[in-house]
CSV table of C-alpha atoms and ligand atoms in Angstrom, one decimal:
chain,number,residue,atom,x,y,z
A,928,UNK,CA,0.0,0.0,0.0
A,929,UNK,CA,1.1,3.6,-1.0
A,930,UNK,CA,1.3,6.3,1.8
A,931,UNK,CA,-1.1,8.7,-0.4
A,932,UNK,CA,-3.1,5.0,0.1
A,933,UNK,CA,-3.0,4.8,3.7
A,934,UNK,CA,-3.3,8.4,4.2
A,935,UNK,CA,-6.8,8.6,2.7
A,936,UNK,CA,-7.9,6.2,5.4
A,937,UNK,CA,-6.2,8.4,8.0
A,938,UNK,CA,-7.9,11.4,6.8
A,939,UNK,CA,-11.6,10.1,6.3
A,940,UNK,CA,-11.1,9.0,10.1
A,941,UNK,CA,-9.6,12.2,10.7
A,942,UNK,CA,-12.7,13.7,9.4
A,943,UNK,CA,-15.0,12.1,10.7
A,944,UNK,CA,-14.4,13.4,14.4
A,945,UNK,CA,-14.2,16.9,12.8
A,946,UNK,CA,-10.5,17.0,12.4
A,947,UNK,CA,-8.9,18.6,9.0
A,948,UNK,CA,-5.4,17.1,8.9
A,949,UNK,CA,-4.0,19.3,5.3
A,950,UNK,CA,-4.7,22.0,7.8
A,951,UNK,CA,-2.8,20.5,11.2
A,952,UNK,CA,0.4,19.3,8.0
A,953,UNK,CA,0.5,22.4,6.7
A,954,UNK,CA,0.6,24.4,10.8
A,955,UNK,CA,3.4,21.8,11.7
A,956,UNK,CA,5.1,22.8,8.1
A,957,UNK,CA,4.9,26.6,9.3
A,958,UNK,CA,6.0,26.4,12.7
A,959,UNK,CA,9.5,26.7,13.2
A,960,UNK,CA,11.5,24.7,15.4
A,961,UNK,CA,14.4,26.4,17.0
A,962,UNK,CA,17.3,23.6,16.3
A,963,UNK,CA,20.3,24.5,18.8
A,964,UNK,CA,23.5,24.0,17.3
A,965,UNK,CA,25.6,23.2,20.4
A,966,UNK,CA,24.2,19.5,19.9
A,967,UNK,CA,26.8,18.8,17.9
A,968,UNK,CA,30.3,19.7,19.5
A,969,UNK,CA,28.8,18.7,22.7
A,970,UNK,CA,28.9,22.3,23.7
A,971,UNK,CA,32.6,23.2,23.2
A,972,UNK,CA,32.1,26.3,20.8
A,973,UNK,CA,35.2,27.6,18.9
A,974,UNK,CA,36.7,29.7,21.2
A,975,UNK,CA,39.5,26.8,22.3
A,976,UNK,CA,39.8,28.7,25.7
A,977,UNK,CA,40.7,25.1,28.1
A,978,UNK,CA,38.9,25.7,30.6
A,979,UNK,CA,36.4,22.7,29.2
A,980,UNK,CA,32.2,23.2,29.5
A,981,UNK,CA,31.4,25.0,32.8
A,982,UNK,CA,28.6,26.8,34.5
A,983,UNK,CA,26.9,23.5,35.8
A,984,UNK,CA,25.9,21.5,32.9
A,985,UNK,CA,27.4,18.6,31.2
A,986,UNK,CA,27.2,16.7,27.7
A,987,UNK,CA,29.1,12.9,28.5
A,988,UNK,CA,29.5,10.2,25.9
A,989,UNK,CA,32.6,9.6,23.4
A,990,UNK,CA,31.3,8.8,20.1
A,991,UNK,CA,33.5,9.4,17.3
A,992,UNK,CA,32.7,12.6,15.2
A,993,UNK,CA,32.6,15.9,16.8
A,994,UNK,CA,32.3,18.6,14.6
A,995,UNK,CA,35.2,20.4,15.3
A,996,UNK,CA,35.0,23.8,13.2
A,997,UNK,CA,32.5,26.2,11.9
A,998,UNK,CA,32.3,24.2,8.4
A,999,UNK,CA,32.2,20.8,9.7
A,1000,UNK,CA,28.9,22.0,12.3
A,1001,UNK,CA,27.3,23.4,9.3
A,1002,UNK,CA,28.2,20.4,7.3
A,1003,UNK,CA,26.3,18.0,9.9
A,1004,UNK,CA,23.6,21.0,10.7
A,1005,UNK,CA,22.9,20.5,6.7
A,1006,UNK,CA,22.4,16.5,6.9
A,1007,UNK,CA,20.5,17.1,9.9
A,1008,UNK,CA,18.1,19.9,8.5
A,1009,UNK,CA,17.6,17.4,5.6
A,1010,UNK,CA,15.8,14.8,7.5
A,1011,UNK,CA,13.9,17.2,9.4
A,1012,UNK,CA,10.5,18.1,7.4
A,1013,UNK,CA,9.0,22.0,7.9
A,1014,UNK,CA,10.2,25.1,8.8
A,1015,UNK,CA,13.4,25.0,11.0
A,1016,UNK,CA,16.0,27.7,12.7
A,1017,UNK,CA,19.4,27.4,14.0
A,1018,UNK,CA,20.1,28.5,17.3
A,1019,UNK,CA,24.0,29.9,17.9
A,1020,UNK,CA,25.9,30.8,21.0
A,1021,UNK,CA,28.2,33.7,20.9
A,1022,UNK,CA,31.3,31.1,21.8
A,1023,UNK,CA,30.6,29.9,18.0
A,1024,UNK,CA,31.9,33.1,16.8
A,1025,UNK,CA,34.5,33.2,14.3
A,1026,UNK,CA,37.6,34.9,14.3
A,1027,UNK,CA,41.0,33.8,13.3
A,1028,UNK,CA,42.3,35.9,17.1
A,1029,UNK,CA,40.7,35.6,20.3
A,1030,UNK,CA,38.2,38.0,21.1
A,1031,UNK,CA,37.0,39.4,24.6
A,1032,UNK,CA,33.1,38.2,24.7
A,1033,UNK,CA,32.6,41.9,25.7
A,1034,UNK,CA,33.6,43.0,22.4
A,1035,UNK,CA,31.6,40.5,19.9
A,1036,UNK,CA,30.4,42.0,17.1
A,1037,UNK,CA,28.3,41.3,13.7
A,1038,UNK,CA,31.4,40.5,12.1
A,1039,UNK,CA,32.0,37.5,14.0
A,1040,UNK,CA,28.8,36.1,12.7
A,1041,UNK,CA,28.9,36.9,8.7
A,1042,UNK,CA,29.3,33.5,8.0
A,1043,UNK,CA,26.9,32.4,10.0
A,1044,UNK,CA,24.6,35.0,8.6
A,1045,UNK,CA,25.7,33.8,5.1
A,1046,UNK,CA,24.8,30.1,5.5
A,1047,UNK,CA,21.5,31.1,7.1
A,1048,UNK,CA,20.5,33.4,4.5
A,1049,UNK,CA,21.5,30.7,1.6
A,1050,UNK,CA,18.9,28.1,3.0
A,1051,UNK,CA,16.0,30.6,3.7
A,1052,UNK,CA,16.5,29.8,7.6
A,1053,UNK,CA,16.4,32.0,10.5
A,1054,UNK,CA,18.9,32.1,13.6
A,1055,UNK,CA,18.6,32.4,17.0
A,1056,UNK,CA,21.1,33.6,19.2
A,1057,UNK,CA,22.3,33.3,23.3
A,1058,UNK,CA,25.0,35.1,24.9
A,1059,UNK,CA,27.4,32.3,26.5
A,1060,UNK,CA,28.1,33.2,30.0
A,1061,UNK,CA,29.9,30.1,30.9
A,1062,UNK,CA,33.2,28.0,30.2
A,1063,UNK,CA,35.3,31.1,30.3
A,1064,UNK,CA,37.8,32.2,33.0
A,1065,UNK,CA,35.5,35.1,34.0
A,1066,UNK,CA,32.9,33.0,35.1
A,1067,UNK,CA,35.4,30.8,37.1
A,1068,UNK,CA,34.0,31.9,40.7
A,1069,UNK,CA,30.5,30.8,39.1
A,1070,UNK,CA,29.0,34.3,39.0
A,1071,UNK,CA,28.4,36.7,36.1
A,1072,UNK,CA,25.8,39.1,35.7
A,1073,UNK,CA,25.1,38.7,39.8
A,1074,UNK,CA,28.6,39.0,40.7
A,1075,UNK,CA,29.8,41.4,43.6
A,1076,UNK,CA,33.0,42.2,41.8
A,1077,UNK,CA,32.2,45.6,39.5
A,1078,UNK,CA,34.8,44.3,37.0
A,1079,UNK,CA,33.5,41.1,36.3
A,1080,UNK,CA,30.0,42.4,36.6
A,1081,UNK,CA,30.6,45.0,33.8
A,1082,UNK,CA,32.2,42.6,31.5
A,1083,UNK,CA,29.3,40.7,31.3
A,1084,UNK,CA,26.9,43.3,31.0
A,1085,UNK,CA,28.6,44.0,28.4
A,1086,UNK,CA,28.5,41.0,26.7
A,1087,UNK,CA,24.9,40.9,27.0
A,1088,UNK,CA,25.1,44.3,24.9
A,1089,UNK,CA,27.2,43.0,22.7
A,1090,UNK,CA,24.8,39.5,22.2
A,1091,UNK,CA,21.8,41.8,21.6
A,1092,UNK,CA,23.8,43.8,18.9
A,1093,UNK,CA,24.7,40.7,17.2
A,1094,UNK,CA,20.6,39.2,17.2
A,1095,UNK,CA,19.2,42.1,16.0
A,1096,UNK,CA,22.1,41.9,13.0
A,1097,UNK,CA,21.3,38.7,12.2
A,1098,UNK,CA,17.5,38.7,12.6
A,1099,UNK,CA,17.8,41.7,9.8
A,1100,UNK,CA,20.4,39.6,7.5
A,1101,UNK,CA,18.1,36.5,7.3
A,1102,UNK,CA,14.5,38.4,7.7
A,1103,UNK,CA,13.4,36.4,10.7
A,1104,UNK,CA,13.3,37.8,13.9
A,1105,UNK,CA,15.6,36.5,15.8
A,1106,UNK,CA,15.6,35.5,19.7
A,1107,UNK,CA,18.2,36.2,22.1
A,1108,UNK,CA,18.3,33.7,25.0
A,1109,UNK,CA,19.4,34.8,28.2
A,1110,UNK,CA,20.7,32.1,30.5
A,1111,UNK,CA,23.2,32.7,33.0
A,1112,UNK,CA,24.8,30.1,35.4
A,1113,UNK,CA,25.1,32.5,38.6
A,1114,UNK,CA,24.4,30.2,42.0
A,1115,UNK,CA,26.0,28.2,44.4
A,1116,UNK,CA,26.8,25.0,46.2
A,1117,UNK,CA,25.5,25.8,49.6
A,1118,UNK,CA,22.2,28.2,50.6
A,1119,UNK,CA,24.3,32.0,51.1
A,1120,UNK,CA,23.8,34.1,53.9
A,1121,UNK,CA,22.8,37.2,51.4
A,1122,UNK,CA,20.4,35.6,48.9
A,1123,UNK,CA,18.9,39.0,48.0
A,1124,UNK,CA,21.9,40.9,47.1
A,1125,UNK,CA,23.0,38.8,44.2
A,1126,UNK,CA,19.4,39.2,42.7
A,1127,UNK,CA,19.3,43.2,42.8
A,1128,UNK,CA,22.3,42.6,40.9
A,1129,UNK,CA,21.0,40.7,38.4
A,1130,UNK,CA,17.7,43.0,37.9
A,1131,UNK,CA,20.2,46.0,37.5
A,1132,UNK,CA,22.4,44.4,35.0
A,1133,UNK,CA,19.4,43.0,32.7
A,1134,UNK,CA,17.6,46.8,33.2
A,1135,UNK,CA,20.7,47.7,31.9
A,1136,UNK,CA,21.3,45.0,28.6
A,1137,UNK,CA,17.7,46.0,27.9
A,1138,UNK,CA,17.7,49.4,27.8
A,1139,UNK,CA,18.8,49.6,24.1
A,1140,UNK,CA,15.7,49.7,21.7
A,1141,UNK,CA,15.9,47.3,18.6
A,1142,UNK,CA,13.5,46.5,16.2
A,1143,UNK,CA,10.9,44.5,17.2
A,1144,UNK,CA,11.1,42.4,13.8
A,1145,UNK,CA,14.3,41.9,14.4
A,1146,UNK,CA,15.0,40.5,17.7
A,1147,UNK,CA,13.4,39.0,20.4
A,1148,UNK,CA,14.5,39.0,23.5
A,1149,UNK,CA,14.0,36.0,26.6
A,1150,UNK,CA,15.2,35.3,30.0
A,1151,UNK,CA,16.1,31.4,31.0
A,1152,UNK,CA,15.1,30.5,34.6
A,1153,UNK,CA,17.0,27.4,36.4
A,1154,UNK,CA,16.6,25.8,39.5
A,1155,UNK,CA,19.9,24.1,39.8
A,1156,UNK,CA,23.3,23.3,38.1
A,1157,UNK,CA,26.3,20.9,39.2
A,1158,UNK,CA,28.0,22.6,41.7
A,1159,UNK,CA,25.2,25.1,42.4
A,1160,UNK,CA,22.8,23.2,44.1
A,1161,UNK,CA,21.5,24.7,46.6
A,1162,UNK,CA,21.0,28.5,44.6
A,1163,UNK,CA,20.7,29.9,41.8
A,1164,UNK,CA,20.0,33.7,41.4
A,1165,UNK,CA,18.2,33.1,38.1
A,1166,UNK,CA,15.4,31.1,39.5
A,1167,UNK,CA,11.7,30.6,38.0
A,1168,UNK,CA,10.5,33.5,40.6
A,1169,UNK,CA,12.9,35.7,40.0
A,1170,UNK,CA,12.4,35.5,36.1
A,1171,UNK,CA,8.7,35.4,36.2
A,1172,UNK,CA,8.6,38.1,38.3
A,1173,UNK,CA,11.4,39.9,35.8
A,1174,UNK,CA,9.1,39.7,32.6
A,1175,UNK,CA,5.8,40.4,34.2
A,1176,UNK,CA,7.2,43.6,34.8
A,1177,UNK,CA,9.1,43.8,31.4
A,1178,UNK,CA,6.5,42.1,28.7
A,1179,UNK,CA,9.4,43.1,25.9
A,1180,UNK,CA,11.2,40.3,27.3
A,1181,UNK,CA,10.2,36.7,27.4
A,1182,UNK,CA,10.3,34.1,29.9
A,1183,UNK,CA,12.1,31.0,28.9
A,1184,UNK,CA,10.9,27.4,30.2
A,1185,UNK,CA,13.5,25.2,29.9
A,1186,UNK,CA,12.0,21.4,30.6
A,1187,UNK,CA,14.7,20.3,32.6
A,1188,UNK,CA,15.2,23.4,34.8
A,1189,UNK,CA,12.5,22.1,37.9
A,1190,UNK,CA,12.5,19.9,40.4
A,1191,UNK,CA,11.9,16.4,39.0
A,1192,UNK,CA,8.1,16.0,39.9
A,1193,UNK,CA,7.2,19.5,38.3
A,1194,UNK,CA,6.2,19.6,34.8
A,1195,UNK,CA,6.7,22.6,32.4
A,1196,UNK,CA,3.4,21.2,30.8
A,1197,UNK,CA,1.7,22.5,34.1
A,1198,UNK,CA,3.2,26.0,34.0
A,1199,UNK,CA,2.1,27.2,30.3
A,1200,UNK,CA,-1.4,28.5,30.9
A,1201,UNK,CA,-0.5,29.6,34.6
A,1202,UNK,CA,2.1,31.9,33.0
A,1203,UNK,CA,0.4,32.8,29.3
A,1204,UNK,CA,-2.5,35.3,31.3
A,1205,UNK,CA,0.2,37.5,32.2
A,1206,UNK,CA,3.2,37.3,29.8
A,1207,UNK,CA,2.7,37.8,25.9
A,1208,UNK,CA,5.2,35.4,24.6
A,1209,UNK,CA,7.3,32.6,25.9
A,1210,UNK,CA,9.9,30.7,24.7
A,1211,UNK,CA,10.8,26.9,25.7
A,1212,UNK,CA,13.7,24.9,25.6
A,1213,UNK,CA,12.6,21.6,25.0
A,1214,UNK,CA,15.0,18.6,26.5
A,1215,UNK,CA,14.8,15.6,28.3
A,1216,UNK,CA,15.7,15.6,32.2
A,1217,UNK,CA,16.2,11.8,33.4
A,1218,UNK,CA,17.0,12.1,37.3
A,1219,UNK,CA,18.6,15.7,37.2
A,1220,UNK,CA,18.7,18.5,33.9
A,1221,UNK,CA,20.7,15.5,32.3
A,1222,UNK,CA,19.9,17.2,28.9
A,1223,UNK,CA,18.9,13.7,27.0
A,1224,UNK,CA,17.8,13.5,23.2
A,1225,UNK,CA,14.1,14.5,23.1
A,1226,UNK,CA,11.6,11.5,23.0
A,1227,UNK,CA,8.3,11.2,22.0
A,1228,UNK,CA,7.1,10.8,26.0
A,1229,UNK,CA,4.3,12.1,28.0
A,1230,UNK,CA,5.6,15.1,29.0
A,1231,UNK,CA,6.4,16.1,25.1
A,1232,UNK,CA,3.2,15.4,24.1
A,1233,UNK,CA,1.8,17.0,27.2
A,1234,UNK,CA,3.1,20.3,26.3
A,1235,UNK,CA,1.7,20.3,23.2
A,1236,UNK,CA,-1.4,19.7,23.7
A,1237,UNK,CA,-1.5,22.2,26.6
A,1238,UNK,CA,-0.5,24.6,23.7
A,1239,UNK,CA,-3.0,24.0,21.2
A,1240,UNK,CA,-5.7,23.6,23.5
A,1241,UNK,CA,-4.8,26.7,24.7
A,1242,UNK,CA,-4.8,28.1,21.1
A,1243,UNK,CA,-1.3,29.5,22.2
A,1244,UNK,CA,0.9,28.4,19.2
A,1245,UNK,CA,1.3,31.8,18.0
A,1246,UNK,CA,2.8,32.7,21.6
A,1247,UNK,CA,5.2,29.8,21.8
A,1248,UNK,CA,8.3,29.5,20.9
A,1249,UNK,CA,10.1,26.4,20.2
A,1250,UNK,CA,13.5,25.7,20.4
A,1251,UNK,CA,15.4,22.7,21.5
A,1252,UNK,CA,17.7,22.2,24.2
A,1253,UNK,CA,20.0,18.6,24.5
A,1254,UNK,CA,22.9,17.2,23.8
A,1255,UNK,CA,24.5,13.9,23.8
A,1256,UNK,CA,27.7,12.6,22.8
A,1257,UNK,CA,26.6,9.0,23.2
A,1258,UNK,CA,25.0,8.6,20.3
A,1259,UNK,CA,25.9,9.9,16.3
A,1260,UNK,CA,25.4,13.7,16.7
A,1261,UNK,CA,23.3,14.2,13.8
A,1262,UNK,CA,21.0,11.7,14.7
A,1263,UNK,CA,20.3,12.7,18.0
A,1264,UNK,CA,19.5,16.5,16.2
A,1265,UNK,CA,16.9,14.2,14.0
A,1266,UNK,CA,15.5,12.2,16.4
A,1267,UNK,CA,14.8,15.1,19.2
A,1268,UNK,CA,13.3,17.4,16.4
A,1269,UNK,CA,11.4,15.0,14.8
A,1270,UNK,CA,9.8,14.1,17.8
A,1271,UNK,CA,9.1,17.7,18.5
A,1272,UNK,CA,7.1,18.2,15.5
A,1273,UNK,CA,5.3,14.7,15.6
A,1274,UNK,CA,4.4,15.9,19.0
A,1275,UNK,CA,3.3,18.9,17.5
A,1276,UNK,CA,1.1,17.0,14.5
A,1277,UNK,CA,-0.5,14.4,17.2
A,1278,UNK,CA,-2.0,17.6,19.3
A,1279,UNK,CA,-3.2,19.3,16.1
A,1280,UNK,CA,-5.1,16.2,15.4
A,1281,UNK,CA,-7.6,16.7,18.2
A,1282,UNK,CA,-11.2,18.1,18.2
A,1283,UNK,CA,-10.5,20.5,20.9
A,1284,UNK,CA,-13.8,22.6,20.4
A,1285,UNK,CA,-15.6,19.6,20.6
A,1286,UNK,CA,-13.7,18.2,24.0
A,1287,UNK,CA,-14.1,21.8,25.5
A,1288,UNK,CA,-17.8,21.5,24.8
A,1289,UNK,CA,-18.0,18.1,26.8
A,1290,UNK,CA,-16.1,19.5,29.4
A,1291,UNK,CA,-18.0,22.5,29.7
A,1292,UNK,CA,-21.2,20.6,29.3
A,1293,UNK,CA,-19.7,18.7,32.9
A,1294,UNK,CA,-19.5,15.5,30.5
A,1295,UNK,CA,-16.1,14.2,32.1
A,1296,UNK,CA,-17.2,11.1,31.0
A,1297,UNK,CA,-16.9,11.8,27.2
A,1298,UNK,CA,-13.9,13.8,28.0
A,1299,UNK,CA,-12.0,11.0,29.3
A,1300,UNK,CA,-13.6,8.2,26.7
A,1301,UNK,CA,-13.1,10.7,24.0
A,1302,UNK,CA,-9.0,11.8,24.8
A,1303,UNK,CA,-8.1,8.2,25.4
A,1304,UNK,CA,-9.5,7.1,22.0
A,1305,UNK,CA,-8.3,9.7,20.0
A,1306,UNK,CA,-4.5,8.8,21.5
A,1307,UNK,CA,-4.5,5.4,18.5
A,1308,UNK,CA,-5.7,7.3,15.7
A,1309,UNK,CA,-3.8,6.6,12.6
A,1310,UNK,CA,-1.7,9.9,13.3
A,1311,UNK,CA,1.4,7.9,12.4
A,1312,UNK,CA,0.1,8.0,8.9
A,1313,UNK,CA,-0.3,12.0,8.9
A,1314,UNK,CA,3.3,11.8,9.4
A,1315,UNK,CA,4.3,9.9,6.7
A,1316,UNK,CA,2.4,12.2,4.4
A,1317,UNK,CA,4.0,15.3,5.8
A,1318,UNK,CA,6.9,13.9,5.7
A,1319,UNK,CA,6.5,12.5,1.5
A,1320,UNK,CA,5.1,15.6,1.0
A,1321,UNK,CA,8.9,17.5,1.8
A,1322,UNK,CA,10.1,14.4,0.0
A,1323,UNK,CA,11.8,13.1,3.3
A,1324,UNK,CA,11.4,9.4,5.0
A,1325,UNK,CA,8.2,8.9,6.9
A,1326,UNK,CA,9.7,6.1,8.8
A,1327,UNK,CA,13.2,5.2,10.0
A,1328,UNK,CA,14.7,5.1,6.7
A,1329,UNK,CA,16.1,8.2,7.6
A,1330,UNK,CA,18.5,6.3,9.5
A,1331,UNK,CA,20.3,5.0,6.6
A,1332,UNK,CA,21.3,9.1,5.5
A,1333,UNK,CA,23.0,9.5,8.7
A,1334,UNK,CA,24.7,6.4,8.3
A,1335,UNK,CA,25.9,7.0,5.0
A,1336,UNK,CA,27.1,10.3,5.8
A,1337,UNK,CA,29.0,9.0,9.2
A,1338,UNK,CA,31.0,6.8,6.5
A,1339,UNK,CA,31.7,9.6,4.6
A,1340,UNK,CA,32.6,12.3,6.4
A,1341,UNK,CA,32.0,11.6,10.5
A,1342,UNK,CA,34.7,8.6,10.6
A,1343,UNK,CA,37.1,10.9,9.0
A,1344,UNK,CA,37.9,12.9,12.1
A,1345,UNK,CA,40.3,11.5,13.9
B,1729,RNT,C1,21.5,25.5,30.8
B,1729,RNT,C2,20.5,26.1,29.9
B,1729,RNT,C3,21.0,26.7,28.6
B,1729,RNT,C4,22.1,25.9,28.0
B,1729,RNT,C5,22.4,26.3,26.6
B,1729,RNT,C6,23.7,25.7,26.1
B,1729,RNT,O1,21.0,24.8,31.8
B,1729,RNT,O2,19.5,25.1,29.6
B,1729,RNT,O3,19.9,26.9,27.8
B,1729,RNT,O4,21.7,24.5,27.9
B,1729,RNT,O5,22.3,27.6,26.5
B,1730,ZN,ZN1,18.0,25.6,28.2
């Protein structure tokens, strides 16, 4: 049987509950996916610098084939994008600037990032950009942005200046508004005596990085909450509180969600609609935490599909960004890009795929018994199917044939770094 075959079936069941699934292809087509480059060096950035990834997060695994420069990322970035059906974006850090002589974070500029820029602009993709405030002697006593020390304190203010300059350059060069992801490791291992001091800091220093006016088609601007990192534990001045709290006051700026960045038991699934009354726009960083904010390759779990349908139903897709946020060196790099994004968008399609007028009415009507019937059914609709078709229709694998392209290219060009 043909997919266009199978898909008819899929859509006359589809349509029979009400569902139009051209129009939930053609919204997952649309909606970009944020695709974070870091993935692929297991966070190491191009800076050589030795002092190794800091700031409380890890990537661990040794498989063969790091991308070690700026044309080998965008090499495997390519054969990742390739296998990934609808709209994507790449998402830099400032440590992937390039330069052939060190330069001070404080003094990044546009320049650094023409290439960048170039390859963006050639595939009709947008980028996304985060200032790197980690794995850099200035952030050795674990404090940046917060710190009590002026110097060190100014240097990274300046930096986020500098980061905010560079989005807004290359949100104009590609013509898609780019978003500029604060995140900032600032905490430590053991509860301080002064928690309060460190956070006026903080709310100074970001009054001050966002104070400059840029266009608003341009660049977007977003704050990254955290509840804990490896070595700070016990506080972190950047906390969910803090950052709510931050854009409630500042709706320019948008709160990021990162899945991995509560305790264990809390789900960013249950946050959304608690924070979308009160804050315009928010972005998440979509990971997997197993144990701790272990950054694993995005599945296709409850929580994913969770969130998604907490979007939808919410009708908040417009005020939603997506970007991803993993990385594993245990596994082939560019797989682990496909897998996590495809997953994303799948869980995207499955959501889209549900009469949600019609389960509001139920609900509303105080039928929780239809609700319940009626959600559990829909879960083993053909929506498998719907994916195939999206995926024929951008002339990519449906299934896991996908598998052998990464495999071929590994052979080719992976295995040759040695
Ligand atoms: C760290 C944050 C942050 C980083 C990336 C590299 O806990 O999740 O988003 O993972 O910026
Ligand atoms: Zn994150």
């Amino acid at each position: 049987m043909t997919t266009a075959q199978a898909y008819e079936y899929a859509r006359e069941r589809y349509a029979a509950i009400g569902v139009d699934t051209e129009a939930a292809i053609a919204k997952v087509l649309a909606t970009p996916v944020s695709v974070h480059c870091w993935q692929g060096d297991d966070v190491r950035g191009f800076e050589a610098l030795d002092t190794g990834l800091t700031g409380g997060i890890m990537s661990t695994g040794e498989y063969p084939g790091r991308a070690r420069t700026p044309d080998e990322l965008r090499a495997d970035l390519d054969q990742a994008l390739s296998l990934i059906p609808g709209t994507s974006k790449v998402n830099i850090h400032a440590f992937y600037r390039e330069s052939d002589r060190a330069v001070e974070r404080n003094v990044l500029e546009p320049e650094h990032f023409t290439a960048w820029a170039d390859w963006a602009v050639e595939r009709g993709i947008g980028l996304d950009f985060n200032p790197s405030f980690f794995s850099h002697p200035k952030s050795a006593s674990g404090y940046t942005l917060a710190s009590a020390d002026d110097g060190i304190r100014r240097y990274w203010i300046e930096h986020g200046l500098a980061s905010r300059k560079i989005g807004a350059y290359l949100g104009k060069r590609t013509g898609k508004r780019c978003v500029n992801n604060l995140w900032i490791p600032d905490g430590c291992k053991e509860r301080p005596i002064d928690s309060l001091a460190p956070r006026m800091r903080l709310l100074e220093a970001l009054n001050e990085i966002y104070a400059p006016k840029y266009c608003p088609n341009c660049l977007k601007d977003s704050v990254e909450s955290k509840l804990f990192g490896i070595g700070s534990e016990a506080y972190v001045v950047g906390s969910h509180e803090f950052y709510l709290g931050y854009t409630a006051q500042h709706p320019d700026v948008m709160l990021t969600l990162d899945t991995g960045h509560f305790h264990p038991t809390e789900l960013v699934s249950a946050k959304l609609t608690a924070c979308l009354p009160f804050l315009p726009e928010l972005l998440l960083h979509v990971s997997r935490p197993i144990r701790w904010d272990s950054d694993h390759v995005v599945a296709f779990d409850d929580e994913l599909s969770a969130i998604f349908h907490e979007i939808v139903r919410a009708g908040a897709l417009d005020r939603v960004n997506i970007a991803l946020d993993y990385f594993d060196g245990s596994v082939n790099r560019v797989a682990a890009w496909v897998i996590g994004t495809r997953n994303t968008k799948k869980a995207l399609l499955a959501a889209l795929l549900e009469p949600v007028d019609d389960l509001k009415a139920a609900e509303l009507a105080g039928d929780t018994t239809a609700r319940l019937a009626l959600t559990e059914e829909y879960k083993t609709f053909p929506f498998g199917i719907v994916w195939d078709m999206l995926c024929e229709r951008e002339g990519m694998p449906g299934g896991a044939e996908w598998l052998g392209a990464v495999r071929s290219y590994e052979a080719a060009v992976a295995a040759q770094r040695t």
